[in-house]
PDB file of C-alpha atoms in Angstrom:
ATOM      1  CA  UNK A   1       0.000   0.000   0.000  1.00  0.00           C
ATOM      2  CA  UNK A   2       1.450   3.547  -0.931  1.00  0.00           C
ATOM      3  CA  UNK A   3      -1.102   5.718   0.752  1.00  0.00           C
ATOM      4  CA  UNK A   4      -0.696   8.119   3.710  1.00  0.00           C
ATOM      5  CA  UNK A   5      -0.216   5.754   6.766  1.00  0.00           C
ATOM      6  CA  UNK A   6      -0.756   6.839  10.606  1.00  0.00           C
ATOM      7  CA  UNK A   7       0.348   5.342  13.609  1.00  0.00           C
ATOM      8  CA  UNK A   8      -1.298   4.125  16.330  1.00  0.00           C
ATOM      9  CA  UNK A   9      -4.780   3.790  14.478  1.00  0.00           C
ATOM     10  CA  UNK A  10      -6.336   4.375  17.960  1.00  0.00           C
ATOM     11  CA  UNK A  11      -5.031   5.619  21.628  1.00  0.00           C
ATOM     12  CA  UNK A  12      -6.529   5.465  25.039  1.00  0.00           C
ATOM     13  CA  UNK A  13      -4.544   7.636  27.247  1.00  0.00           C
ATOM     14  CA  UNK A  14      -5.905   9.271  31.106  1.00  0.00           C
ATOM     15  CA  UNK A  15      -5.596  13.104  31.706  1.00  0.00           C
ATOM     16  CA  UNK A  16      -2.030  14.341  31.878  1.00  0.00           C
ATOM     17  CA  UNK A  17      -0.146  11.693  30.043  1.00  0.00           C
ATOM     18  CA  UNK A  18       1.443  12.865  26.652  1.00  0.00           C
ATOM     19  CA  UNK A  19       1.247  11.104  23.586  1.00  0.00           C
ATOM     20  CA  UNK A  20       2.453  11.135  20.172  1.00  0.00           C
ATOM     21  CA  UNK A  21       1.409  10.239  16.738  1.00  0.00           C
ATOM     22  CA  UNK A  22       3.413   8.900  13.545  1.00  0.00           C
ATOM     23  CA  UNK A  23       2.323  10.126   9.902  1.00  0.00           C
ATOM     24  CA  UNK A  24       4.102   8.505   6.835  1.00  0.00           C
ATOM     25  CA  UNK A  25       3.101  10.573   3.894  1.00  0.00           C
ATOM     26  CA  UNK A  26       3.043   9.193  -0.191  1.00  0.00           C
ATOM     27  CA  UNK A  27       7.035   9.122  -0.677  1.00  0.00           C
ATOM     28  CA  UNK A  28       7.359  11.249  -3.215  1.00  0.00           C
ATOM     29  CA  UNK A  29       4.843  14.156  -1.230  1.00  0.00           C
ATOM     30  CA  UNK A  30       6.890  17.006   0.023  1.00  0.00           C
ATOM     31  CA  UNK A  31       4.304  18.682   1.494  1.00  0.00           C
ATOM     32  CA  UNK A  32       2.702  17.287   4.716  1.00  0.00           C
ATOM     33  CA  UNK A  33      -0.773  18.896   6.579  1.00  0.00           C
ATOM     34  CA  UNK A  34      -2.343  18.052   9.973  1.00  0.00           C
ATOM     35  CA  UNK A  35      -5.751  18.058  10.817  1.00  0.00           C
ATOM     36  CA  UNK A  36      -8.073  17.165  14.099  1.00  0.00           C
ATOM     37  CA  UNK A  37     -11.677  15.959  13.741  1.00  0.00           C
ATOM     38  CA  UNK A  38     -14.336  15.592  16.092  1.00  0.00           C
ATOM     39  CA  UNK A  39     -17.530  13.562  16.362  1.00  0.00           C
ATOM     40  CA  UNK A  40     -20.053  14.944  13.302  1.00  0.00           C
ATOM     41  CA  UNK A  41     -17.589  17.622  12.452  1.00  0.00           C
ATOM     42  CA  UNK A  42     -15.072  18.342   9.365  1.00  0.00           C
ATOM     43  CA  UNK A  43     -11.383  18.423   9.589  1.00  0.00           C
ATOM     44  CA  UNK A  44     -10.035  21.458  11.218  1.00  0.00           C
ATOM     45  CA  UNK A  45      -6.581  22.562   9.872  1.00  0.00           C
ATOM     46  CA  UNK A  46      -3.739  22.258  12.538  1.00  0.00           C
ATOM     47  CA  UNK A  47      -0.407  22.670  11.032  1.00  0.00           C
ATOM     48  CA  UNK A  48       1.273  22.229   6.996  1.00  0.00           C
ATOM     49  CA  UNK A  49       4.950  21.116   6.829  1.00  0.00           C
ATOM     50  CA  UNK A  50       6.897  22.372   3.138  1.00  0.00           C
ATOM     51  CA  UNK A  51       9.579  19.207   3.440  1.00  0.00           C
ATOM     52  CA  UNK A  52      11.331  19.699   6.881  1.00  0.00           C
ATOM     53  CA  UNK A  53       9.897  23.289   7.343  1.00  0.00           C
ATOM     54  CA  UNK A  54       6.580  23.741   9.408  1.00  0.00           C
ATOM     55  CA  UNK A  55       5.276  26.725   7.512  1.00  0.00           C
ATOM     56  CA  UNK A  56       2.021  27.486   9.064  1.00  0.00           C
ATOM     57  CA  UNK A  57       0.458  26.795  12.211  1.00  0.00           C
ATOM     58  CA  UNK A  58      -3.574  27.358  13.793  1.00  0.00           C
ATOM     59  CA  UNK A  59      -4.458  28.802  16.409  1.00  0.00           C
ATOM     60  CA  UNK A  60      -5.723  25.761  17.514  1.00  0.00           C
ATOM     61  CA  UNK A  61      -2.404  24.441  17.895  1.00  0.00           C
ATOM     62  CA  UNK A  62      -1.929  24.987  21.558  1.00  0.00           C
ATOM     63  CA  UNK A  63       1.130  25.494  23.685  1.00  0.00           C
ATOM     64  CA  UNK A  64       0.631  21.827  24.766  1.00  0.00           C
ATOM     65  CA  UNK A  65       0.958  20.394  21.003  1.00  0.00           C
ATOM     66  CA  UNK A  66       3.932  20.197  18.928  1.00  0.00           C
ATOM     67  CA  UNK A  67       4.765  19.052  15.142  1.00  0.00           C
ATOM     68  CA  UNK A  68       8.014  17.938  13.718  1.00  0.00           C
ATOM     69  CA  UNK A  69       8.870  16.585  10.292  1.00  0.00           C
ATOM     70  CA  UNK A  70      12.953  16.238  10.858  1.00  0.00           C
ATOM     71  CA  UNK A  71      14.016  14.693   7.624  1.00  0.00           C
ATOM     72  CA  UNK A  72      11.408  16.021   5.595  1.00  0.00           C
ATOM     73  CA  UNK A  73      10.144  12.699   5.350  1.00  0.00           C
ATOM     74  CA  UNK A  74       7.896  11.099   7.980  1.00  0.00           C
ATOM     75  CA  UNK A  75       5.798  13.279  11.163  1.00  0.00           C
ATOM     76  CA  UNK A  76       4.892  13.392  14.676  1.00  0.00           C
ATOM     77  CA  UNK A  77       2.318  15.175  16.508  1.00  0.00           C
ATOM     78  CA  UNK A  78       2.878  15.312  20.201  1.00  0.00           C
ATOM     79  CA  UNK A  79       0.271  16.290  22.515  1.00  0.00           C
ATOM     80  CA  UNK A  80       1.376  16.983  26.460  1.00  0.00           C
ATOM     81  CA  UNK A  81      -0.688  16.836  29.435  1.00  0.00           C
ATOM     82  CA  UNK A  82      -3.343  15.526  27.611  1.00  0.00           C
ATOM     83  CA  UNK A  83      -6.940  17.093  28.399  1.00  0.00           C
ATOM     84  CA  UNK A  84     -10.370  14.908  27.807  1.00  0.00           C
ATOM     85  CA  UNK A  85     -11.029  18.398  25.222  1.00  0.00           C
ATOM     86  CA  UNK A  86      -8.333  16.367  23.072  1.00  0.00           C
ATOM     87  CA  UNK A  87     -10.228  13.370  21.799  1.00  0.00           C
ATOM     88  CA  UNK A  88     -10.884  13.683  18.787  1.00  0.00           C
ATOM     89  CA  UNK A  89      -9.273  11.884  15.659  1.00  0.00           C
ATOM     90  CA  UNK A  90      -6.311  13.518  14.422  1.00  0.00           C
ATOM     91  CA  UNK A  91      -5.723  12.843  10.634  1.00  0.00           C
ATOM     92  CA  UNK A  92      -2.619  13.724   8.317  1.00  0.00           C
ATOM     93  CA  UNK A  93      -2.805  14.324   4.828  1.00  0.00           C
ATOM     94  CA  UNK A  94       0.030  14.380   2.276  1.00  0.00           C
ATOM     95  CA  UNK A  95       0.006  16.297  -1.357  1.00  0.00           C
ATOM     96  CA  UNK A  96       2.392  16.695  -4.094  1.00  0.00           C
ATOM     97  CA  UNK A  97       4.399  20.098  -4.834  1.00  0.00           C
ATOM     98  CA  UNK A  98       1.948  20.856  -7.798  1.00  0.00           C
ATOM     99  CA  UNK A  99       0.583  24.144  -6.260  1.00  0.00           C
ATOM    100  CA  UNK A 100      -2.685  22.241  -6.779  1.00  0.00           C
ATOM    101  CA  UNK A 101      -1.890  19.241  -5.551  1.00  0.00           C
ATOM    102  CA  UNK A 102      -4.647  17.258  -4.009  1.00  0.00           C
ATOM    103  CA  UNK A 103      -4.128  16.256  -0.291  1.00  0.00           C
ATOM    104  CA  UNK A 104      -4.516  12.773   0.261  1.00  0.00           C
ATOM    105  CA  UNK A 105      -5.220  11.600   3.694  1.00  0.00           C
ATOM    106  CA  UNK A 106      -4.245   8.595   6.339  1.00  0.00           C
ATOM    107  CA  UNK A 107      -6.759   6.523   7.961  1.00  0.00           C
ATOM    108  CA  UNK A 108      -6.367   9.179  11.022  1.00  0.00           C
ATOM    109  CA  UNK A 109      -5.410   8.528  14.758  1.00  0.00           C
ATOM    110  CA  UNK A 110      -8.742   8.449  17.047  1.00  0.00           C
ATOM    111  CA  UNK A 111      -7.572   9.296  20.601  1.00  0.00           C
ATOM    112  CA  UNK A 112      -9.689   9.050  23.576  1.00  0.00           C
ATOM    113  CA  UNK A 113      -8.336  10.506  26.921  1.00  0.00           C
ATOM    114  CA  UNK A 114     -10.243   9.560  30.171  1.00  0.00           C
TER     115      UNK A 114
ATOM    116  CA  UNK B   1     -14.988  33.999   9.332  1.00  0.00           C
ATOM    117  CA  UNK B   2     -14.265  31.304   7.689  1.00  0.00           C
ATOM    118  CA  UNK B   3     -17.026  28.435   6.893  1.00  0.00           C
ATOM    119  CA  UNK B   4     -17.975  25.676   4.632  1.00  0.00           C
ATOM    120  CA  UNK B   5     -21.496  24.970   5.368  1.00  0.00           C
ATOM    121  CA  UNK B   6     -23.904  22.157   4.115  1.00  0.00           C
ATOM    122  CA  UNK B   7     -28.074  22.526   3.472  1.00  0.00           C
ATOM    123  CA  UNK B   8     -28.885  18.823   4.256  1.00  0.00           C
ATOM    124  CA  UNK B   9     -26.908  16.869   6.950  1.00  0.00           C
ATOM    125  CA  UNK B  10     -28.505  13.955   5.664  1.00  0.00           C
ATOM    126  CA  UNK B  11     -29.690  12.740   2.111  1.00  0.00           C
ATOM    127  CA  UNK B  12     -31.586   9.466   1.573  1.00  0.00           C
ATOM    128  CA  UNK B  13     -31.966   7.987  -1.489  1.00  0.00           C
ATOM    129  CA  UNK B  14     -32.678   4.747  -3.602  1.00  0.00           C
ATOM    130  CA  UNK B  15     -30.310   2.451  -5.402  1.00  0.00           C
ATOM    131  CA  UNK B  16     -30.137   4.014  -8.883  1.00  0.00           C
ATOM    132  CA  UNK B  17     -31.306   7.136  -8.468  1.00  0.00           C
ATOM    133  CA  UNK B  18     -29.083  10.221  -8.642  1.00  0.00           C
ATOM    134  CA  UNK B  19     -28.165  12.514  -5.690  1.00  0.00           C
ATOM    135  CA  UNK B  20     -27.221  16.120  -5.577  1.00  0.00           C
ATOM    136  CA  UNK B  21     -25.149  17.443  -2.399  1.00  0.00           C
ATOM    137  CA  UNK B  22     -25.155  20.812  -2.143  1.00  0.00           C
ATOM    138  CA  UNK B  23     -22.833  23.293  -0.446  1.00  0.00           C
ATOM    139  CA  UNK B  24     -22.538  27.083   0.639  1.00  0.00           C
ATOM    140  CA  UNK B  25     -19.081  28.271   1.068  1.00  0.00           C
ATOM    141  CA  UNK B  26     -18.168  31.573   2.652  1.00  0.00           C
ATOM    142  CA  UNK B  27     -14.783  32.919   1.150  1.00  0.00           C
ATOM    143  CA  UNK B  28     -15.645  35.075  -2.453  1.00  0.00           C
ATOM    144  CA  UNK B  29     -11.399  34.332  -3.082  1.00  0.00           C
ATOM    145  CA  UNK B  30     -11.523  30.987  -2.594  1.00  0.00           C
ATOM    146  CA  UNK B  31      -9.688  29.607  -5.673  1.00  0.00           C
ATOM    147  CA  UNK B  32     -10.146  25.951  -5.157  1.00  0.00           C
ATOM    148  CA  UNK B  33     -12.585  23.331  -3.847  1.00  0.00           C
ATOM    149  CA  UNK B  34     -12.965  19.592  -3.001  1.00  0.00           C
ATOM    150  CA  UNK B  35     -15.307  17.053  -2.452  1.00  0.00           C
ATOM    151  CA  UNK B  36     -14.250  14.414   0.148  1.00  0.00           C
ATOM    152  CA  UNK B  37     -16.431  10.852   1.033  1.00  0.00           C
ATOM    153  CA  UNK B  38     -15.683   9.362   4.269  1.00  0.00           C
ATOM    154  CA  UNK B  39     -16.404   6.467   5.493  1.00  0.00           C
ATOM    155  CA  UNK B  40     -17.052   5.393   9.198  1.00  0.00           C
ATOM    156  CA  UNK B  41     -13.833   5.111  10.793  1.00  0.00           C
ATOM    157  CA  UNK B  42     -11.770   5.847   7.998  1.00  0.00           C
ATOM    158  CA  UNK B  43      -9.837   8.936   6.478  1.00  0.00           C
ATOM    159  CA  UNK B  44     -11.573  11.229   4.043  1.00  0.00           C
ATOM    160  CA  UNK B  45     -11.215   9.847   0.383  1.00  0.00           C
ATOM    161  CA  UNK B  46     -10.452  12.305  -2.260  1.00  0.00           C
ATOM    162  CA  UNK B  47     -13.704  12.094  -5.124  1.00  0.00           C
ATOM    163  CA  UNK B  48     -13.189  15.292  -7.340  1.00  0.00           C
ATOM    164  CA  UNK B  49     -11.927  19.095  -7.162  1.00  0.00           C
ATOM    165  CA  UNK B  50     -12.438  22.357  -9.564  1.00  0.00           C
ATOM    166  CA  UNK B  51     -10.821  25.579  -9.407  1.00  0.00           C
ATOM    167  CA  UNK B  52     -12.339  28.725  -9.809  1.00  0.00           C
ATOM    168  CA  UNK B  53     -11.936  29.239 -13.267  1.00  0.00           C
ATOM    169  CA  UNK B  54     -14.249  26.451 -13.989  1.00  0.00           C
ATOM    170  CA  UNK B  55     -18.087  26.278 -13.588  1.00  0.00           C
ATOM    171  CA  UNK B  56     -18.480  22.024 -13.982  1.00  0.00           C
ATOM    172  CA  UNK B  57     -15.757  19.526 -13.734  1.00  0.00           C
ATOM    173  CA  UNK B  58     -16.649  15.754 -14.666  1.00  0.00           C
ATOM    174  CA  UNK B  59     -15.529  12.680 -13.204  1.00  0.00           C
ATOM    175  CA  UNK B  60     -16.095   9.049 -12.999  1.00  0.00           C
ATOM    176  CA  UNK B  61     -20.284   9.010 -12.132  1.00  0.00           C
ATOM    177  CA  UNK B  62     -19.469  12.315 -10.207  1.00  0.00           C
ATOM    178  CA  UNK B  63     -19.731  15.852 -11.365  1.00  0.00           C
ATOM    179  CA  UNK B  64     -19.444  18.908  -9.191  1.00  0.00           C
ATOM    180  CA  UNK B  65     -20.707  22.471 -10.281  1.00  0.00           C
ATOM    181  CA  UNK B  66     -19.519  25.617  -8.995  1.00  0.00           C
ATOM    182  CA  UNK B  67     -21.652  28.996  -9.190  1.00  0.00           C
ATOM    183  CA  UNK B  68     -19.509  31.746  -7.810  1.00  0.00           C
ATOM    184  CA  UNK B  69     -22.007  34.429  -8.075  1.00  0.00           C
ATOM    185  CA  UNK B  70     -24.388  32.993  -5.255  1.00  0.00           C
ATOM    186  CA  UNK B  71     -21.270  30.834  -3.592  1.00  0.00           C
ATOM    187  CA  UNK B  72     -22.541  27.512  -3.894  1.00  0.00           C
ATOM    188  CA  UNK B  73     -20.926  24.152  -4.993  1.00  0.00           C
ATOM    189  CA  UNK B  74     -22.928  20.965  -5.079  1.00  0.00           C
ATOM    190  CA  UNK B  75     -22.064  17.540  -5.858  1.00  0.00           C
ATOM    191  CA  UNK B  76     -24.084  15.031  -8.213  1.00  0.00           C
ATOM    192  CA  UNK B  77     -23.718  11.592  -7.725  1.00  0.00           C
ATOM    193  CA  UNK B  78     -25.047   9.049 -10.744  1.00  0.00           C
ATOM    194  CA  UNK B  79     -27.152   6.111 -10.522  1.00  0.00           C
ATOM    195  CA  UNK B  80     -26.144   6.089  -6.988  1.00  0.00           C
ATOM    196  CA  UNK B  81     -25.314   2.900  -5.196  1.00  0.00           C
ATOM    197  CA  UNK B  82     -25.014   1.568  -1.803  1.00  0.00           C
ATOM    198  CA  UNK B  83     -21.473   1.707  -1.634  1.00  0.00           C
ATOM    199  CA  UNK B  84     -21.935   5.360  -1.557  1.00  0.00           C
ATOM    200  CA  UNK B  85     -23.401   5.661   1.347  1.00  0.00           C
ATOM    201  CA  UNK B  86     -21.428   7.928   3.529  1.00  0.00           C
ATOM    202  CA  UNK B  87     -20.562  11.415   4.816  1.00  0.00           C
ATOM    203  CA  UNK B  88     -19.570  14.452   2.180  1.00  0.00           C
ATOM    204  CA  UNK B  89     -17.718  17.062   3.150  1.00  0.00           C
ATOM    205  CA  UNK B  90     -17.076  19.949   0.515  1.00  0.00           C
ATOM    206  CA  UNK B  91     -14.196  22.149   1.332  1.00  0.00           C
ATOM    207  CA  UNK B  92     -12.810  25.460   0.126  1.00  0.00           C
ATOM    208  CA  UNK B  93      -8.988  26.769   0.165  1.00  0.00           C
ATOM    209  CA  UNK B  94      -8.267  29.732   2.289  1.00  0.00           C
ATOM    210  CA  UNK B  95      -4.365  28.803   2.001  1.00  0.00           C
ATOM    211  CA  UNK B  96      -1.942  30.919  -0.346  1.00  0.00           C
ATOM    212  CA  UNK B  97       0.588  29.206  -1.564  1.00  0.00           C
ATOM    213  CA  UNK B  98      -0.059  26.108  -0.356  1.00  0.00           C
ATOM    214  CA  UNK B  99      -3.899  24.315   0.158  1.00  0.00           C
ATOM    215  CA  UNK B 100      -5.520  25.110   3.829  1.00  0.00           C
ATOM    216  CA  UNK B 101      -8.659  23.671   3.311  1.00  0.00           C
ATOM    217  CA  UNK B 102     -11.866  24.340   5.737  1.00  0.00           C
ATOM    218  CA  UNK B 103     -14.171  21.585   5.408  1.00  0.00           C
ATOM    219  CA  UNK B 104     -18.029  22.449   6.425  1.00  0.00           C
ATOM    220  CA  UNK B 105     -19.971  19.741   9.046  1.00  0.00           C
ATOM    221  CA  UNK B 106     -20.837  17.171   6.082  1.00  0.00           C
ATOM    222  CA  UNK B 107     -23.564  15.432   4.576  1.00  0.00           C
ATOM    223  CA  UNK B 108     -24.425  11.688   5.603  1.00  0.00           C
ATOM    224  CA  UNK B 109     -25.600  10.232   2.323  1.00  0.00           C
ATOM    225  CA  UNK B 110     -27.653   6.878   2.919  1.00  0.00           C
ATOM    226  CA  UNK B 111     -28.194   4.452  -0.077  1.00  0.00           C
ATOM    227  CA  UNK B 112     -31.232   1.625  -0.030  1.00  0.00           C
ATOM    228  CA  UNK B 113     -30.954  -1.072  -1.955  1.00  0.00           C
TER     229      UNK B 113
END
Protein backbone atom coordinates (compact mmCIF):
# COMPACT_ATOMS: atom_id res chain seq x y z
CA UNK A 1 0.00 0.00 0.00
CA UNK A 2 1.45 3.55 -0.93
CA UNK A 3 -1.10 5.72 0.75
CA UNK A 4 -0.70 8.12 3.71
CA UNK A 5 -0.22 5.75 6.77
CA UNK A 6 -0.76 6.84 10.61
CA UNK A 7 0.35 5.34 13.61
CA UNK A 8 -1.30 4.12 16.33
CA UNK A 9 -4.78 3.79 14.48
CA UNK A 10 -6.34 4.37 17.96
CA UNK A 11 -5.03 5.62 21.63
CA UNK A 12 -6.53 5.47 25.04
CA UNK A 13 -4.54 7.64 27.25
CA UNK A 14 -5.91 9.27 31.11
CA UNK A 15 -5.60 13.10 31.71
CA UNK A 16 -2.03 14.34 31.88
CA UNK A 17 -0.15 11.69 30.04
CA UNK A 18 1.44 12.86 26.65
CA UNK A 19 1.25 11.10 23.59
CA UNK A 20 2.45 11.14 20.17
CA UNK A 21 1.41 10.24 16.74
CA UNK A 22 3.41 8.90 13.55
CA UNK A 23 2.32 10.13 9.90
CA UNK A 24 4.10 8.51 6.83
CA UNK A 25 3.10 10.57 3.89
CA UNK A 26 3.04 9.19 -0.19
CA UNK A 27 7.04 9.12 -0.68
CA UNK A 28 7.36 11.25 -3.21
CA UNK A 29 4.84 14.16 -1.23
CA UNK A 30 6.89 17.01 0.02
CA UNK A 31 4.30 18.68 1.49
CA UNK A 32 2.70 17.29 4.72
CA UNK A 33 -0.77 18.90 6.58
CA UNK A 34 -2.34 18.05 9.97
CA UNK A 35 -5.75 18.06 10.82
CA UNK A 36 -8.07 17.16 14.10
CA UNK A 37 -11.68 15.96 13.74
CA UNK A 38 -14.34 15.59 16.09
CA UNK A 39 -17.53 13.56 16.36
CA UNK A 40 -20.05 14.94 13.30
CA UNK A 41 -17.59 17.62 12.45
CA UNK A 42 -15.07 18.34 9.36
CA UNK A 43 -11.38 18.42 9.59
CA UNK A 44 -10.03 21.46 11.22
CA UNK A 45 -6.58 22.56 9.87
CA UNK A 46 -3.74 22.26 12.54
CA UNK A 47 -0.41 22.67 11.03
CA UNK A 48 1.27 22.23 7.00
CA UNK A 49 4.95 21.12 6.83
CA UNK A 50 6.90 22.37 3.14
CA UNK A 51 9.58 19.21 3.44
CA UNK A 52 11.33 19.70 6.88
CA UNK A 53 9.90 23.29 7.34
CA UNK A 54 6.58 23.74 9.41
CA UNK A 55 5.28 26.73 7.51
CA UNK A 56 2.02 27.49 9.06
CA UNK A 57 0.46 26.79 12.21
CA UNK A 58 -3.57 27.36 13.79
CA UNK A 59 -4.46 28.80 16.41
CA UNK A 60 -5.72 25.76 17.51
CA UNK A 61 -2.40 24.44 17.89
CA UNK A 62 -1.93 24.99 21.56
CA UNK A 63 1.13 25.49 23.68
CA UNK A 64 0.63 21.83 24.77
CA UNK A 65 0.96 20.39 21.00
CA UNK A 66 3.93 20.20 18.93
CA UNK A 67 4.76 19.05 15.14
CA UNK A 68 8.01 17.94 13.72
CA UNK A 69 8.87 16.58 10.29
CA UNK A 70 12.95 16.24 10.86
CA UNK A 71 14.02 14.69 7.62
CA UNK A 72 11.41 16.02 5.59
CA UNK A 73 10.14 12.70 5.35
CA UNK A 74 7.90 11.10 7.98
CA UNK A 75 5.80 13.28 11.16
CA UNK A 76 4.89 13.39 14.68
CA UNK A 77 2.32 15.17 16.51
CA UNK A 78 2.88 15.31 20.20
CA UNK A 79 0.27 16.29 22.51
CA UNK A 80 1.38 16.98 26.46
CA UNK A 81 -0.69 16.84 29.44
CA UNK A 82 -3.34 15.53 27.61
CA UNK A 83 -6.94 17.09 28.40
CA UNK A 84 -10.37 14.91 27.81
CA UNK A 85 -11.03 18.40 25.22
CA UNK A 86 -8.33 16.37 23.07
CA UNK A 87 -10.23 13.37 21.80
CA UNK A 88 -10.88 13.68 18.79
CA UNK A 89 -9.27 11.88 15.66
CA UNK A 90 -6.31 13.52 14.42
CA UNK A 91 -5.72 12.84 10.63
CA UNK A 92 -2.62 13.72 8.32
CA UNK A 93 -2.80 14.32 4.83
CA UNK A 94 0.03 14.38 2.28
CA UNK A 95 0.01 16.30 -1.36
CA UNK A 96 2.39 16.69 -4.09
CA UNK A 97 4.40 20.10 -4.83
CA UNK A 98 1.95 20.86 -7.80
CA UNK A 99 0.58 24.14 -6.26
CA UNK A 100 -2.69 22.24 -6.78
CA UNK A 101 -1.89 19.24 -5.55
CA UNK A 102 -4.65 17.26 -4.01
CA UNK A 103 -4.13 16.26 -0.29
CA UNK A 104 -4.52 12.77 0.26
CA UNK A 105 -5.22 11.60 3.69
CA UNK A 106 -4.24 8.60 6.34
CA UNK A 107 -6.76 6.52 7.96
CA UNK A 108 -6.37 9.18 11.02
CA UNK A 109 -5.41 8.53 14.76
CA UNK A 110 -8.74 8.45 17.05
CA UNK A 111 -7.57 9.30 20.60
CA UNK A 112 -9.69 9.05 23.58
CA UNK A 113 -8.34 10.51 26.92
CA UNK A 114 -10.24 9.56 30.17
CA UNK B 1 -14.99 34.00 9.33
CA UNK B 2 -14.27 31.30 7.69
CA UNK B 3 -17.03 28.44 6.89
CA UNK B 4 -17.98 25.68 4.63
CA UNK B 5 -21.50 24.97 5.37
CA UNK B 6 -23.90 22.16 4.12
CA UNK B 7 -28.07 22.53 3.47
CA UNK B 8 -28.89 18.82 4.26
CA UNK B 9 -26.91 16.87 6.95
CA UNK B 10 -28.51 13.96 5.66
CA UNK B 11 -29.69 12.74 2.11
CA UNK B 12 -31.59 9.47 1.57
CA UNK B 13 -31.97 7.99 -1.49
CA UNK B 14 -32.68 4.75 -3.60
CA UNK B 15 -30.31 2.45 -5.40
CA UNK B 16 -30.14 4.01 -8.88
CA UNK B 17 -31.31 7.14 -8.47
CA UNK B 18 -29.08 10.22 -8.64
CA UNK B 19 -28.17 12.51 -5.69
CA UNK B 20 -27.22 16.12 -5.58
CA UNK B 21 -25.15 17.44 -2.40
CA UNK B 22 -25.15 20.81 -2.14
CA UNK B 23 -22.83 23.29 -0.45
CA UNK B 24 -22.54 27.08 0.64
CA UNK B 25 -19.08 28.27 1.07
CA UNK B 26 -18.17 31.57 2.65
CA UNK B 27 -14.78 32.92 1.15
CA UNK B 28 -15.64 35.07 -2.45
CA UNK B 29 -11.40 34.33 -3.08
CA UNK B 30 -11.52 30.99 -2.59
CA UNK B 31 -9.69 29.61 -5.67
CA UNK B 32 -10.15 25.95 -5.16
CA UNK B 33 -12.59 23.33 -3.85
CA UNK B 34 -12.96 19.59 -3.00
CA UNK B 35 -15.31 17.05 -2.45
CA UNK B 36 -14.25 14.41 0.15
CA UNK B 37 -16.43 10.85 1.03
CA UNK B 38 -15.68 9.36 4.27
CA UNK B 39 -16.40 6.47 5.49
CA UNK B 40 -17.05 5.39 9.20
CA UNK B 41 -13.83 5.11 10.79
CA UNK B 42 -11.77 5.85 8.00
CA UNK B 43 -9.84 8.94 6.48
CA UNK B 44 -11.57 11.23 4.04
CA UNK B 45 -11.22 9.85 0.38
CA UNK B 46 -10.45 12.31 -2.26
CA UNK B 47 -13.70 12.09 -5.12
CA UNK B 48 -13.19 15.29 -7.34
CA UNK B 49 -11.93 19.10 -7.16
CA UNK B 50 -12.44 22.36 -9.56
CA UNK B 51 -10.82 25.58 -9.41
CA UNK B 52 -12.34 28.72 -9.81
CA UNK B 53 -11.94 29.24 -13.27
CA UNK B 54 -14.25 26.45 -13.99
CA UNK B 55 -18.09 26.28 -13.59
CA UNK B 56 -18.48 22.02 -13.98
CA UNK B 57 -15.76 19.53 -13.73
CA UNK B 58 -16.65 15.75 -14.67
CA UNK B 59 -15.53 12.68 -13.20
CA UNK B 60 -16.10 9.05 -13.00
CA UNK B 61 -20.28 9.01 -12.13
CA UNK B 62 -19.47 12.31 -10.21
CA UNK B 63 -19.73 15.85 -11.37
CA UNK B 64 -19.44 18.91 -9.19
CA UNK B 65 -20.71 22.47 -10.28
CA UNK B 66 -19.52 25.62 -9.00
CA UNK B 67 -21.65 29.00 -9.19
CA UNK B 68 -19.51 31.75 -7.81
CA UNK B 69 -22.01 34.43 -8.07
CA UNK B 70 -24.39 32.99 -5.25
CA UNK B 71 -21.27 30.83 -3.59
CA UNK B 72 -22.54 27.51 -3.89
CA UNK B 73 -20.93 24.15 -4.99
CA UNK B 74 -22.93 20.97 -5.08
CA UNK B 75 -22.06 17.54 -5.86
CA UNK B 76 -24.08 15.03 -8.21
CA UNK B 77 -23.72 11.59 -7.72
CA UNK B 78 -25.05 9.05 -10.74
CA UNK B 79 -27.15 6.11 -10.52
CA UNK B 80 -26.14 6.09 -6.99
CA UNK B 81 -25.31 2.90 -5.20
CA UNK B 82 -25.01 1.57 -1.80
CA UNK B 83 -21.47 1.71 -1.63
CA UNK B 84 -21.94 5.36 -1.56
CA UNK B 85 -23.40 5.66 1.35
CA UNK B 86 -21.43 7.93 3.53
CA UNK B 87 -20.56 11.42 4.82
CA UNK B 88 -19.57 14.45 2.18
CA UNK B 89 -17.72 17.06 3.15
CA UNK B 90 -17.08 19.95 0.51
CA UNK B 91 -14.20 22.15 1.33
CA UNK B 92 -12.81 25.46 0.13
CA UNK B 93 -8.99 26.77 0.17
CA UNK B 94 -8.27 29.73 2.29
CA UNK B 95 -4.36 28.80 2.00
CA UNK B 96 -1.94 30.92 -0.35
CA UNK B 97 0.59 29.21 -1.56
CA UNK B 98 -0.06 26.11 -0.36
CA UNK B 99 -3.90 24.32 0.16
CA UNK B 100 -5.52 25.11 3.83
CA UNK B 101 -8.66 23.67 3.31
CA UNK B 102 -11.87 24.34 5.74
CA UNK B 103 -14.17 21.59 5.41
CA UNK B 104 -18.03 22.45 6.42
CA UNK B 105 -19.97 19.74 9.05
CA UNK B 106 -20.84 17.17 6.08
CA UNK B 107 -23.56 15.43 4.58
CA UNK B 108 -24.43 11.69 5.60
CA UNK B 109 -25.60 10.23 2.32
CA UNK B 110 -27.65 6.88 2.92
CA UNK B 111 -28.19 4.45 -0.08
CA UNK B 112 -31.23 1.62 -0.03
CA UNK B 113 -30.95 -1.07 -1.95
Amino acid sequence: DTGVSQDPRHKITKRGQNVTFRCDPISEHNRLYWYRQTLGQGPEFLTYFQNEAQLEKSRLLSDRFSAERPKGSFSTLEIQRTEQGDSAMYLCASSSPRPWGTQYFGPGTRLLVL
Amino acid sequence: GESVGLHLPTLSVQEGDNSIINCAYSNSASDYFIWYKQESGKGPQFIIDIRSNMDKRQGQRVTVLLNKTVKHLSLQIAATQPGDSAVYFCAENFGTGFQKLVFGTGTRLLVSP
